[in-house]
Coordinates of C-alpha atoms in Angstrom, one line a residue:
X116 CA -30.1 -23.2 -21.9
X117 CA -29.1 -26.7 -20.7
X118 CA -27.0 -29.4 -22.4
X119 CA -26.8 -32.7 -20.4
X120 CA -25.0 -35.9 -21.2
X121 CA -27.1 -38.9 -20.0
X122 CA -26.6 -42.6 -20.3
X123 CA -28.6 -44.4 -23.0
X124 CA -30.4 -46.6 -20.5
X125 CA -30.7 -47.4 -16.8
X126 CA -27.4 -48.3 -15.2
X127 CA -26.7 -50.6 -12.3
X128 CA -26.3 -48.5 -9.2
X129 CA -23.8 -49.3 -6.5
X130 CA -23.4 -47.1 -3.4
X131 CA -20.1 -45.2 -3.6
X132 CA -20.3 -42.9 -0.7
X133 CA -22.0 -39.5 -0.3
X134 CA -23.6 -37.8 -3.3
X135 CA -21.3 -35.2 -4.8
X136 CA -22.3 -32.3 -7.1
X137 CA -19.3 -30.6 -8.7
X138 CA -19.8 -27.0 -9.7
X139 CA -17.2 -25.6 -12.1
X140 CA -17.5 -21.9 -12.7
X141 CA -15.9 -20.2 -15.7
X142 CA -16.3 -16.9 -17.4
X143 CA -16.4 -17.8 -21.0
X144 CA -13.8 -19.7 -23.0
X145 CA -10.6 -19.3 -20.8
X146 CA -7.3 -21.0 -21.4
X147 CA -7.7 -23.3 -18.4
X148 CA -11.2 -24.6 -18.6
X149 CA -10.6 -27.5 -20.9
X150 CA -7.8 -28.9 -18.7
X151 CA -9.8 -28.4 -15.6
X152 CA -12.9 -30.1 -17.1
X153 CA -10.8 -33.1 -18.1
X154 CA -9.2 -33.3 -14.6
X155 CA -12.7 -33.2 -12.9
X156 CA -14.0 -36.1 -15.1
X157 CA -10.7 -38.0 -14.7
X158 CA -11.1 -38.5 -10.9
X159 CA -10.6 -42.0 -9.5
X160 CA -13.9 -41.3 -7.7
X161 CA -15.8 -39.0 -10.2
X162 CA -18.6 -36.7 -9.0
X163 CA -22.2 -37.7 -9.4
X164 CA -23.1 -34.4 -11.0
X165 CA -21.0 -31.8 -12.8
X166 CA -22.5 -28.3 -13.3
X167 CA -20.4 -26.3 -15.8
X168 CA -21.5 -22.7 -15.0
X169 CA -20.7 -20.1 -17.6
X170 CA -20.8 -16.6 -16.0
X171 CA -19.8 -14.8 -19.1
X172 CA -22.0 -12.2 -20.8
X173 CA -22.6 -14.4 -23.8
X174 CA -22.7 -18.2 -24.0
X175 CA -19.2 -19.6 -24.6
X176 CA -19.2 -21.8 -27.8
X177 CA -16.0 -23.8 -26.8
X178 CA -17.4 -24.6 -23.3
X179 CA -20.7 -25.7 -24.8
X180 CA -18.9 -27.8 -27.3
X181 CA -16.8 -29.5 -24.7
X182 CA -20.0 -30.4 -22.6
X183 CA -21.8 -31.6 -25.8
X184 CA -18.9 -33.9 -26.7
X185 CA -18.9 -35.7 -23.3
X186 CA -20.4 -39.1 -24.0
X187 CA -21.5 -41.3 -21.1
X188 CA -19.5 -44.4 -22.1
X189 CA -16.3 -42.4 -21.6
X190 CA -17.4 -41.5 -18.1
X191 CA -18.4 -45.0 -16.8
X192 CA -16.4 -46.3 -13.9
X193 CA -15.5 -49.9 -15.0
X194 CA -14.2 -50.7 -11.5
X195 CA -17.4 -50.0 -9.5
X196 CA -19.9 -50.1 -12.3
X197 CA -21.2 -46.8 -11.0
X198 CA -23.5 -44.7 -13.2
X199 CA -21.9 -42.1 -15.4
X200 CA -21.5 -38.5 -14.3
X201 CA -24.3 -36.2 -15.4
X202 CA -22.8 -33.1 -17.0
X203 CA -24.9 -30.0 -17.3
X204 CA -24.1 -26.7 -18.9
X205 CA -25.7 -23.6 -17.4
X206 CA -25.4 -20.0 -18.5
X207 CA -25.7 -17.4 -15.7
X208 CA -24.6 -14.1 -17.2
X209 CA -25.7 -11.9 -14.2
X210 CA -23.4 -13.6 -11.6
X211 CA -20.9 -11.0 -10.3
X212 CA -19.0 -13.3 -8.0
X213 CA -18.1 -17.0 -7.5
X214 CA -20.7 -17.4 -4.8
X215 CA -23.4 -15.8 -6.8
X216 CA -22.6 -18.1 -9.8
X217 CA -22.8 -21.2 -7.6
X218 CA -26.1 -20.1 -6.0
X219 CA -27.7 -19.3 -9.4
X220 CA -26.5 -22.6 -10.8
X221 CA -27.9 -24.6 -7.9
X222 CA -31.2 -22.8 -8.3
X223 CA -31.4 -23.1 -12.1
X224 CA -30.3 -26.7 -12.1
X225 CA -32.2 -27.9 -9.0
X226 CA -34.1 -30.6 -11.0
X227 CA -30.7 -32.0 -12.2
X228 CA -29.0 -31.7 -8.8
X229 CA -31.8 -33.5 -6.8
X230 CA -32.6 -36.2 -9.4
X231 CA -30.6 -39.4 -9.5
X232 CA -28.7 -40.4 -12.7
X233 CA -30.9 -41.9 -15.3
X234 CA -34.2 -40.5 -13.7
X235 CA -36.4 -38.1 -15.6
X236 CA -36.1 -34.4 -14.5
X237 CA -39.4 -34.5 -12.6
X238 CA -38.5 -37.7 -10.7
X239 CA -38.6 -37.6 -6.9
X240 CA -35.4 -36.6 -5.0
X241 CA -33.2 -39.7 -4.8
X242 CA -29.5 -39.8 -3.9
X243 CA -26.9 -42.2 -5.1
X244 CA -24.8 -43.5 -2.3
X245 CA -25.3 -42.7 1.4
X246 CA -24.9 -39.8 3.7
X247 CA -25.4 -36.0 3.3
X248 CA -24.9 -34.6 -0.2
X249 CA -21.8 -32.4 -0.9
X250 CA -20.8 -29.6 -3.2
X251 CA -17.4 -29.7 -4.8
X252 CA -16.5 -26.1 -5.8
X253 CA -14.0 -25.4 -8.6
X254 CA -12.7 -22.4 -10.5
X255 CA -11.9 -22.8 -14.1
X256 CA -8.2 -22.4 -13.3
X257 CA -8.1 -25.1 -10.6
X258 CA -7.4 -28.6 -12.0
X259 CA -7.6 -31.3 -9.4
X260 CA -5.2 -34.3 -9.3
X261 CA -6.9 -37.7 -10.0
X262 CA -7.3 -38.6 -6.4
X263 CA -8.4 -35.2 -5.0
X264 CA -12.1 -35.9 -4.6
X265 CA -11.5 -39.4 -3.1
X266 CA -9.1 -37.9 -0.5
X267 CA -11.6 -35.2 0.4
X268 CA -14.5 -37.7 0.8
X269 CA -12.3 -40.0 2.9
X270 CA -11.5 -37.1 5.2
X271 CA -15.1 -36.1 5.7
X272 CA -16.3 -39.7 6.2
X273 CA -13.7 -40.1 9.0
X274 CA -14.9 -36.9 10.8
X275 CA -18.6 -36.3 10.5
X276 CA -18.2 -32.9 12.2
X277 CA -16.3 -31.5 9.2
X278 CA -18.4 -29.3 7.0
X279 CA -15.8 -27.8 4.8
X280 CA -12.7 -29.6 3.5
X281 CA -10.1 -27.8 1.4
X282 CA -7.3 -29.0 -1.0
X283 CA -3.6 -28.3 -1.0
X284 CA -3.1 -25.8 -3.8
X285 CA -0.1 -26.0 -6.0
X286 CA 1.2 -23.9 -8.9
X287 CA -0.5 -24.6 -12.3
X288 CA 2.7 -25.3 -14.3
X289 CA 6.4 -25.8 -13.7
X290 CA 7.9 -27.3 -10.5
X291 CA 5.2 -28.4 -8.0
X292 CA 5.2 -25.5 -5.5
X293 CA 2.8 -25.1 -2.6
X294 CA 0.6 -22.0 -2.7
X295 CA -1.8 -22.8 0.2
X296 CA -2.6 -25.5 2.7
X297 CA -5.3 -23.8 4.8
X298 CA -5.6 -20.1 5.8
X299 CA -5.4 -18.3 9.1
X300 CA -5.7 -14.7 10.1
X301 CA -4.1 -12.4 12.5
X302 CA -6.1 -10.7 15.3
X303 CA -6.6 -7.8 13.0
X304 CA -7.9 -10.0 10.1
X305 CA -4.7 -10.1 8.0
X306 CA -4.7 -13.2 5.9
X307 CA -1.9 -15.7 6.7
X308 CA -1.0 -18.9 4.9
X309 CA 2.2 -19.7 6.8
X310 CA 4.2 -19.6 3.6
X311 CA 6.7 -16.9 2.7
X312 CA 5.9 -17.5 -1.0
X313 CA 5.4 -20.5 -3.3
X314 CA 7.5 -23.3 -1.8
X315 CA 8.7 -26.5 -3.5
X316 CA 6.3 -29.2 -2.3
X317 CA 8.2 -31.7 -0.2
X318 CA 5.5 -32.6 2.2
X319 CA 6.6 -30.0 4.7
X320 CA 3.0 -28.8 5.3
X321 CA 1.2 -32.2 5.1
X322 CA 0.6 -32.3 8.9
X323 CA -1.9 -29.5 8.8
X324 CA -5.5 -30.4 9.5
X325 CA -7.8 -28.0 11.5
X326 CA -7.5 -24.5 10.0
X327 CA -9.6 -21.4 10.2
X328 CA -10.4 -21.4 6.5
X329 CA -9.6 -22.9 3.1
X330 CA -9.7 -21.5 -0.4
X331 CA -12.9 -22.3 -2.3
X332 CA -10.9 -23.6 -5.3
X333 CA -11.3 -27.3 -4.8
X334 CA -13.2 -27.1 -1.5
X335 CA -15.8 -29.7 -0.6
X336 CA -18.8 -28.2 1.3
X337 CA -21.7 -30.0 2.8
X338 CA -24.8 -29.0 1.0
X339 CA -26.9 -28.3 4.1
X340 CA -24.2 -26.1 5.5
X341 CA -24.0 -24.2 2.2
X342 CA -27.7 -23.7 2.2
X343 CA -27.8 -22.7 5.9
X344 CA -25.1 -20.1 5.5
X345 CA -26.3 -18.9 2.1
X346 CA -22.8 -19.3 0.5
X347 CA -20.2 -16.6 0.7
X348 CA -21.1 -13.0 1.4
X349 CA -22.6 -11.5 -1.7
X350 CA -20.6 -8.3 -1.2
X351 CA -17.3 -10.1 -1.7
X352 CA -15.9 -10.7 -5.1
X353 CA -13.1 -13.1 -6.0
X354 CA -11.2 -12.3 -2.8
X355 CA -12.1 -13.3 0.8
X356 CA -15.1 -15.4 -0.1
X357 CA -13.6 -18.6 1.2
X358 CA -12.4 -17.0 4.4
X359 CA -15.9 -15.5 5.0
X360 CA -17.7 -18.8 4.4
X361 CA -15.4 -20.9 6.6
X362 CA -15.4 -18.3 9.4
X363 CA -19.2 -18.4 9.6
X364 CA -19.1 -22.2 9.3
X365 CA -16.8 -22.3 12.3
X366 CA -19.0 -20.0 14.3
X367 CA -21.9 -22.2 13.4
X368 CA -20.2 -25.1 15.2
X369 CA -18.7 -26.9 12.2
X370 CA -15.1 -28.0 11.5
X371 CA -13.0 -26.7 8.6
X372 CA -10.0 -28.9 7.7
X373 CA -7.3 -28.9 5.1
X374 CA -6.6 -32.2 3.3
X375 CA -3.0 -32.2 2.0
X376 CA -3.6 -35.5 0.1
X377 CA -6.1 -33.7 -2.1
X378 CA -4.1 -31.6 -4.5
X379 CA -5.4 -28.9 -6.9
X380 CA -3.3 -27.1 -9.5
X381 CA -4.4 -23.5 -9.2
X382 CA -3.3 -20.9 -11.8
X383 CA -4.5 -18.0 -9.6
X384 CA -5.7 -16.1 -12.7
X385 CA -7.4 -13.5 -10.5
X386 CA -4.0 -12.1 -9.5
X387 CA -2.7 -11.9 -13.1
X388 CA -2.2 -8.3 -14.3
X389 CA -3.0 -9.0 -17.9
X390 CA -5.6 -11.8 -17.6
X391 CA -9.0 -10.6 -18.6
X392 CA -10.8 -13.9 -19.2
X393 CA -10.4 -15.5 -15.7
X394 CA -13.1 -16.5 -13.4
X395 CA -15.6 -13.8 -12.7
X396 CA -13.3 -10.9 -13.9
X397 CA -14.8 -7.9 -15.5
X398 CA -13.1 -7.0 -18.9
X399 CA -10.0 -4.9 -18.4
X400 CA -9.1 -6.4 -15.0
X401 CA -5.6 -5.3 -14.1
X402 CA -3.2 -5.1 -11.2
X403 CA -4.8 -1.8 -9.9
X404 CA -8.3 -3.3 -9.7
X405 CA -6.9 -6.5 -8.1
X406 CA -5.2 -4.5 -5.3
X407 CA -8.2 -2.4 -4.7
X408 CA -10.6 -5.4 -4.7
X409 CA -8.3 -7.3 -2.2
X410 CA -8.1 -4.2 0.1
X411 CA -11.9 -3.8 -0.1
X412 CA -12.5 -7.4 0.8
X413 CA -10.1 -7.1 3.8
X414 CA -11.8 -4.0 5.1
X415 CA -15.3 -5.4 4.6
X416 CA -14.2 -8.6 6.6
X417 CA -12.8 -6.4 9.4
X418 CA -16.0 -4.3 9.7
X419 CA -18.1 -7.5 9.6
X420 CA -16.0 -9.6 12.1
X421 CA -15.2 -7.1 14.9
X422 CA -17.6 -6.4 17.8
X423 CA -20.2 -3.7 17.1
X424 CA -18.6 -1.1 19.4
X425 CA -15.3 -1.3 17.5
X426 CA -16.8 -0.7 14.1
X427 CA -16.3 3.1 14.2
X428 CA -12.7 2.6 15.4
X429 CA -12.0 0.2 12.5
X430 CA -13.6 2.7 10.1
X431 CA -11.3 5.6 11.2
X432 CA -8.2 3.4 11.2
X433 CA -9.1 2.2 7.7
X434 CA -9.0 5.8 6.4
X435 CA -5.8 6.7 8.2
X436 CA -4.1 3.5 7.1
X437 CA -5.0 4.2 3.5
X438 CA -3.0 7.4 3.6
X439 CA 0.0 5.5 5.1
X440 CA -0.3 2.7 2.6
X441 CA -0.5 5.3 -0.3
X442 CA 2.7 6.9 0.9
X443 CA 4.3 3.5 1.1
X444 CA 3.3 2.8 -2.5
X445 CA 5.1 6.0 -3.5
X446 CA 8.2 5.1 -1.5
X447 CA 8.5 1.7 -3.2
X448 CA 7.8 3.3 -6.6
X449 CA 4.3 2.0 -7.3
X450 CA 2.4 5.3 -8.0
X451 CA -0.2 3.5 -10.1
X452 CA -1.5 1.8 -6.9
X453 CA -1.9 5.0 -4.9
X454 CA -5.4 5.6 -6.1
X455 CA -6.4 2.0 -5.3
X456 CA -5.2 2.4 -1.7
X457 CA -7.0 5.7 -1.2
X458 CA -10.3 4.7 -2.8
X459 CA -10.7 1.2 -1.2
X460 CA -11.8 2.3 2.3
X461 CA -14.3 4.8 1.0
X462 CA -15.8 2.2 -1.4
X463 CA -16.6 0.1 1.7
X464 CA -17.6 2.9 4.1
X465 CA -20.0 4.4 1.5
X466 CA -22.0 1.1 1.4
X467 CA -22.9 0.5 5.0
X468 CA -25.9 -1.6 4.0
X469 CA -23.6 -4.3 2.8
X470 CA -21.8 -4.4 6.2
X471 CA -25.2 -4.4 8.1
X472 CA -26.5 -7.4 6.0
X473 CA -23.3 -9.3 6.5
X474 CA -23.3 -8.8 10.2
X475 CA -27.0 -9.9 10.5
X476 CA -26.3 -13.0 8.4
X477 CA -23.4 -13.9 10.6
X478 CA -25.4 -13.3 13.8
X479 CA -28.3 -15.4 12.5
X480 CA -26.2 -18.6 12.0
X481 CA -23.6 -18.1 14.8
X482 CA -23.7 -20.7 17.6
X483 CA -20.3 -20.0 19.2
X484 CA -18.8 -16.7 20.4
X485 CA -16.1 -14.9 18.4
X486 CA -13.4 -15.8 21.0
X487 CA -13.8 -19.5 19.9
X488 CA -11.8 -18.5 16.8
X489 CA -8.7 -17.3 18.7
X490 CA -6.9 -20.6 18.9
X491 CA -7.0 -20.6 15.1
X492 CA -5.7 -17.0 14.8
X493 CA -2.0 -16.0 14.5
X494 CA -0.5 -13.9 17.3
X495 CA 1.4 -10.6 16.6
X496 CA 4.8 -12.3 17.3
X497 CA 4.2 -14.8 14.5
X498 CA 3.0 -12.1 12.2
X499 CA 6.2 -10.1 12.8
X500 CA 8.3 -13.2 12.4
X501 CA 6.7 -14.1 9.1
X502 CA 7.1 -10.5 7.8
X503 CA 10.8 -10.6 8.7
X504 CA 11.2 -14.0 7.0
X505 CA 9.5 -12.7 3.9
X506 CA 11.7 -9.7 3.8
X507 CA 14.9 -11.7 4.3
X508 CA 13.8 -14.2 1.6
X509 CA 13.1 -11.4 -0.9
X510 CA 16.4 -9.8 -0.2
X511 CA 18.2 -13.2 -0.7
X512 CA 16.4 -13.7 -4.0
X513 CA 17.4 -10.3 -5.1
X514 CA 21.1 -11.0 -4.2
X515 CA 21.0 -14.2 -6.1
X516 CA 19.5 -12.6 -9.2
X517 CA 22.0 -9.8 -9.1
X518 CA 25.0 -11.8 -8.2
X519 CA 27.5 -11.7 -11.1
X520 CA 29.3 -14.8 -12.4
X521 CA 33.0 -15.4 -11.9
X522 CA 33.8 -14.1 -15.4
X523 CA 31.8 -10.9 -14.7
X524 CA 33.6 -10.5 -11.3
X525 CA 37.0 -10.6 -13.0
X526 CA 35.8 -8.1 -15.6
X527 CA 34.4 -5.8 -12.9
X528 CA 37.7 -6.0 -11.0
X529 CA 39.6 -4.9 -14.1
X530 CA 37.2 -2.0 -14.5
X531 CA 37.6 -1.0 -10.9
X532 CA 41.4 -1.0 -11.1
X533 CA 41.3 1.1 -14.3
X534 CA 38.8 3.6 -12.6
X535 CA 40.9 3.9 -9.5
X536 CA 44.0 4.6 -11.6
X537 CA 42.2 7.3 -13.5
X538 CA 40.9 8.9 -10.4
X539 CA 44.3 8.9 -8.8
X540 CA 45.8 10.6 -11.8
X541 CA 43.1 13.3 -11.8
X542 CA 43.7 13.9 -8.0
X543 CA 47.5 14.2 -8.6
X544 CA 47.0 16.7 -11.5
X545 CA 44.5 18.8 -9.4
X546 CA 46.9 18.7 -6.4
X547 CA 49.7 19.9 -8.7
X548 CA 47.5 22.8 -9.9
X549 CA 46.7 23.7 -6.3
X550 CA 50.4 23.8 -5.4
X551 CA 51.3 25.9 -8.5
X552 CA 48.5 28.5 -7.8
X553 CA 47.9 28.7 -4.1
X554 CA 50.7 26.5 -2.7
X555 CA 52.4 29.5 -0.9
X556 CA 49.1 30.4 0.8
X557 CA 48.6 26.8 1.9
X558 CA 52.0 26.8 3.6
X559 CA 51.3 30.1 5.4
X560 CA 47.8 28.9 6.6
X561 CA 49.3 25.7 7.9
X562 CA 51.9 27.7 9.8
X563 CA 49.1 29.5 11.7
X564 CA 48.4 32.6 9.6
X565 CA 44.8 33.7 8.8
X566 CA 43.6 33.9 5.2
X567 CA 42.0 37.3 4.4
X568 CA 41.0 39.4 1.5
X569 CA 38.1 39.4 -1.0
X570 CA 35.0 37.9 0.5
X571 CA 36.8 35.5 2.8
X572 CA 35.1 35.2 6.2
X573 CA 37.6 36.5 8.8
X574 CA 35.4 35.5 11.8
X575 CA 36.2 33.0 14.5
X576 CA 32.5 32.1 15.1
X577 CA 32.0 28.5 16.1
X578 CA 29.4 26.1 14.6
X579 CA 27.0 26.9 17.4
X580 CA 27.2 30.7 16.8
X581 CA 26.8 30.2 13.0
X582 CA 23.7 28.1 13.7
X583 CA 22.3 30.8 15.9
X584 CA 22.9 33.3 13.2
X585 CA 21.1 31.1 10.7
X586 CA 18.0 30.9 13.0
X587 CA 18.0 34.6 13.8
X588 CA 17.1 35.7 10.3
X589 CA 19.1 39.0 10.7
X590 CA 22.3 40.3 9.1
X591 CA 24.7 41.7 11.8
X592 CA 26.1 44.4 9.4
X593 CA 26.1 48.0 10.6
X594 CA 23.2 48.3 13.0
X595 CA 21.8 45.0 11.9
X596 CA 18.7 44.5 9.8
X597 CA 16.2 41.7 9.0
X598 CA 17.2 39.6 6.0
X599 CA 17.4 36.0 4.9
X600 CA 20.6 34.2 6.0
X601 CA 23.2 33.4 3.4
X602 CA 22.5 29.8 2.5
X603 CA 26.2 29.2 2.0
X604 CA 26.6 29.4 5.8
X605 CA 24.3 26.4 6.2
X606 CA 26.3 24.4 3.8
X607 CA 29.5 25.4 5.6
X608 CA 28.2 24.2 9.0
X609 CA 29.8 20.7 8.8
X610 CA 33.2 22.1 7.9
X611 CA 32.9 24.7 10.6
X612 CA 32.2 22.0 13.2
X613 CA 35.3 20.1 12.0
X614 CA 37.7 23.1 11.8
X615 CA 36.4 25.0 14.9
X616 CA 35.6 28.4 13.2
X617 CA 33.8 29.6 10.1
X618 CA 36.9 31.5 8.9
X619 CA 39.0 28.3 8.9
X620 CA 36.2 26.4 7.0
X621 CA 36.0 29.1 4.3
X622 CA 39.8 29.0 3.9
X623 CA 39.8 25.3 3.6
X624 CA 37.2 25.4 0.8
X625 CA 39.3 28.0 -1.1
X626 CA 42.6 26.3 -0.8
X627 CA 41.4 22.8 -1.6
X628 CA 38.9 23.9 -4.3
X629 CA 40.8 22.4 -7.3
X630 CA 41.1 18.9 -5.7
X631 CA 37.5 19.0 -4.5
X632 CA 36.2 20.2 -7.8
X633 CA 38.1 17.5 -9.7
X634 CA 36.8 14.7 -7.5
X635 CA 33.2 15.9 -7.8
X636 CA 33.4 16.3 -11.5
X637 CA 34.9 12.8 -11.9
X638 CA 32.0 11.1 -10.2
X639 CA 29.4 13.3 -11.9
X640 CA 30.9 12.5 -15.3
X641 CA 30.5 8.8 -14.4
X642 CA 26.7 9.3 -14.6
X643 CA 27.0 10.1 -18.3
X644 CA 29.9 7.9 -19.4
X645 CA 31.9 5.0 -18.1
X646 CA 35.0 5.9 -20.2
X647 CA 38.0 6.6 -17.9
X648 CA 39.5 9.0 -20.5
X649 CA 36.3 11.1 -20.9
X650 CA 35.8 11.3 -17.1
X651 CA 39.4 12.4 -16.6
X652 CA 39.0 15.1 -19.3
X653 CA 35.7 16.3 -17.8
X654 CA 37.2 16.5 -14.3
X655 CA 40.3 18.5 -15.4
X656 CA 38.1 20.8 -17.5
X657 CA 35.9 21.5 -14.5
X658 CA 39.0 22.1 -12.4
X659 CA 40.5 24.8 -14.6
X660 CA 37.1 26.5 -15.4
X661 CA 37.3 30.3 -15.2
X662 CA 34.5 30.4 -12.6
X663 CA 36.7 28.4 -10.2
X664 CA 40.0 30.1 -10.9
X665 CA 38.5 33.6 -10.6
X666 CA 36.6 32.7 -7.4
X667 CA 39.8 31.4 -5.8
X668 CA 41.8 34.4 -6.9
X669 CA 39.3 37.0 -5.6
X670 CA 38.4 35.0 -2.4
X671 CA 34.8 34.5 -3.3
X672 CA 34.3 31.4 -1.2
X673 CA 30.5 31.2 -1.9
X674 CA 31.0 30.9 -5.6
X675 CA 33.8 28.4 -5.1
X676 CA 31.6 26.4 -2.8
X677 CA 28.8 26.3 -5.4
X678 CA 31.3 25.2 -8.1
X679 CA 32.6 22.4 -5.8
X680 CA 29.1 21.1 -4.9
X681 CA 27.3 21.4 -8.3
X682 CA 28.7 18.1 -9.6
X683 CA 27.4 16.2 -6.6
X684 CA 23.9 17.8 -7.1
X685 CA 24.0 16.7 -10.8
X686 CA 25.0 13.1 -9.7
X687 CA 22.2 12.9 -7.1
X688 CA 19.6 14.0 -9.7
X689 CA 20.8 11.5 -12.3
X690 CA 20.7 8.6 -9.8
X691 CA 17.3 9.8 -8.4
X692 CA 15.6 9.7 -11.8
X693 CA 17.4 6.5 -12.8
X694 CA 19.5 7.7 -15.7
X695 CA 22.9 7.3 -14.2
X696 CA 25.2 4.9 -16.2
X697 CA 26.6 1.8 -14.5
X698 CA 29.3 -0.7 -15.5
X699 CA 28.1 -3.3 -18.0
X700 CA 30.0 -6.5 -18.6

């Protein structure tokens, strides 16, 4: 179904440069389409045709109403007297990607695209202006600034070898931050923009011109090049389509340039976790599907772009790297993305026909060898440098977000002094209990006597000998027999290395048990409460617990060691699962 706005009568025609057909693709009534449509029609040099392509499953009433309300007098150019822009609404429900929607629209609206304004649909092909016709490609979330199309046309008129010209992409709202001014890739196909993240636009990237690729949001593509290349690879969804088209255009002998004077505000709705009405998204699109689709597009581009002998190597590396990336997602606490990383390579490898078709299409139009793209690719040193810069930038942003104010710093300093005073009091009480109970034994051990009795280890074995005993798996009691080694020996190894013998290490644990237990209980209690009084009470209660006093009195160093270490285990578990309390000011 087609709704077109046409002028009431023939209009005086004046050449105004190449014929431009703007193609705006939307999936139903999105939150951006009205502003984008107004921005397209508000150009200082408006397009000759505007195809509004609705790729939603059902016709969008709001979009159709917007197109129907467009009246030719509002679109006339009073400066040049140029004919009004012909606006056409097309519904293409079966388009699964941006490229498919554009191809379907150009086919369905061929009589409107090829006819001049004011001519009947069956009139012969006639162009307004001069030169080759061009396609201006737009997403529904990419609103161009008023001079965007004029700047693009000026760039392509100055350089006839240019077949694709891209815009500078800025953020949709807020401060004008640069998202992209051209795209490069590494030697392994990794997408690089030369930006660590959205940067405040101060003209710092306006010197860029020749690039490997540009984003299709706001790109101006020569019509004969689009037809010759067949548009983006049909296997690609919303990711990687611009890189694929520009790469093949480069290999076909054409230039691809970025035009910083042409600015498009891009909302990047395809990266939104909760956005379900964006361009060409299936219902329920979320972050997991986004990550998987981007990974699939990257692997498909790798298999398509490398020489044929390297395809099996890339396939094997894709599977191996998916395991490494899945582990990385677990490490950074993103378990919901593990499945996407594991499934992405198999989705690509189980459809070899798509790769074969893409390679044949690229070979059919290629006029230059692959090595001709190397000057436009980024070396590994630049990749490492940009990765380091991104990491440092992210760390600095985290520090700024977490940095407390001066008032908070003063409050935290007061809390730290109070905590340190409480811990010092606990240590003094525990030391007094130690002197009162085993003080005489401490004096004799310091004088050189050996602690004995109960289960105290009397041996003079060094740390190396204890380690050999741990590895042997035998108990040297009586004639010796096979048995698992006492795990307490492993725990005692660091102290054995410090004191020189296992007997001295066991004696140290027994004699300093009250102080060690009090300190451990103090920190463990801090995971449950930040009250100094409650932490002191918990520490002293743990110090005088019967399990500890009986263990020290009977010389059971294993039980004492477990009592000392248990608070640290509890603290580690609390911090590991994220339930440990922290100071709040």
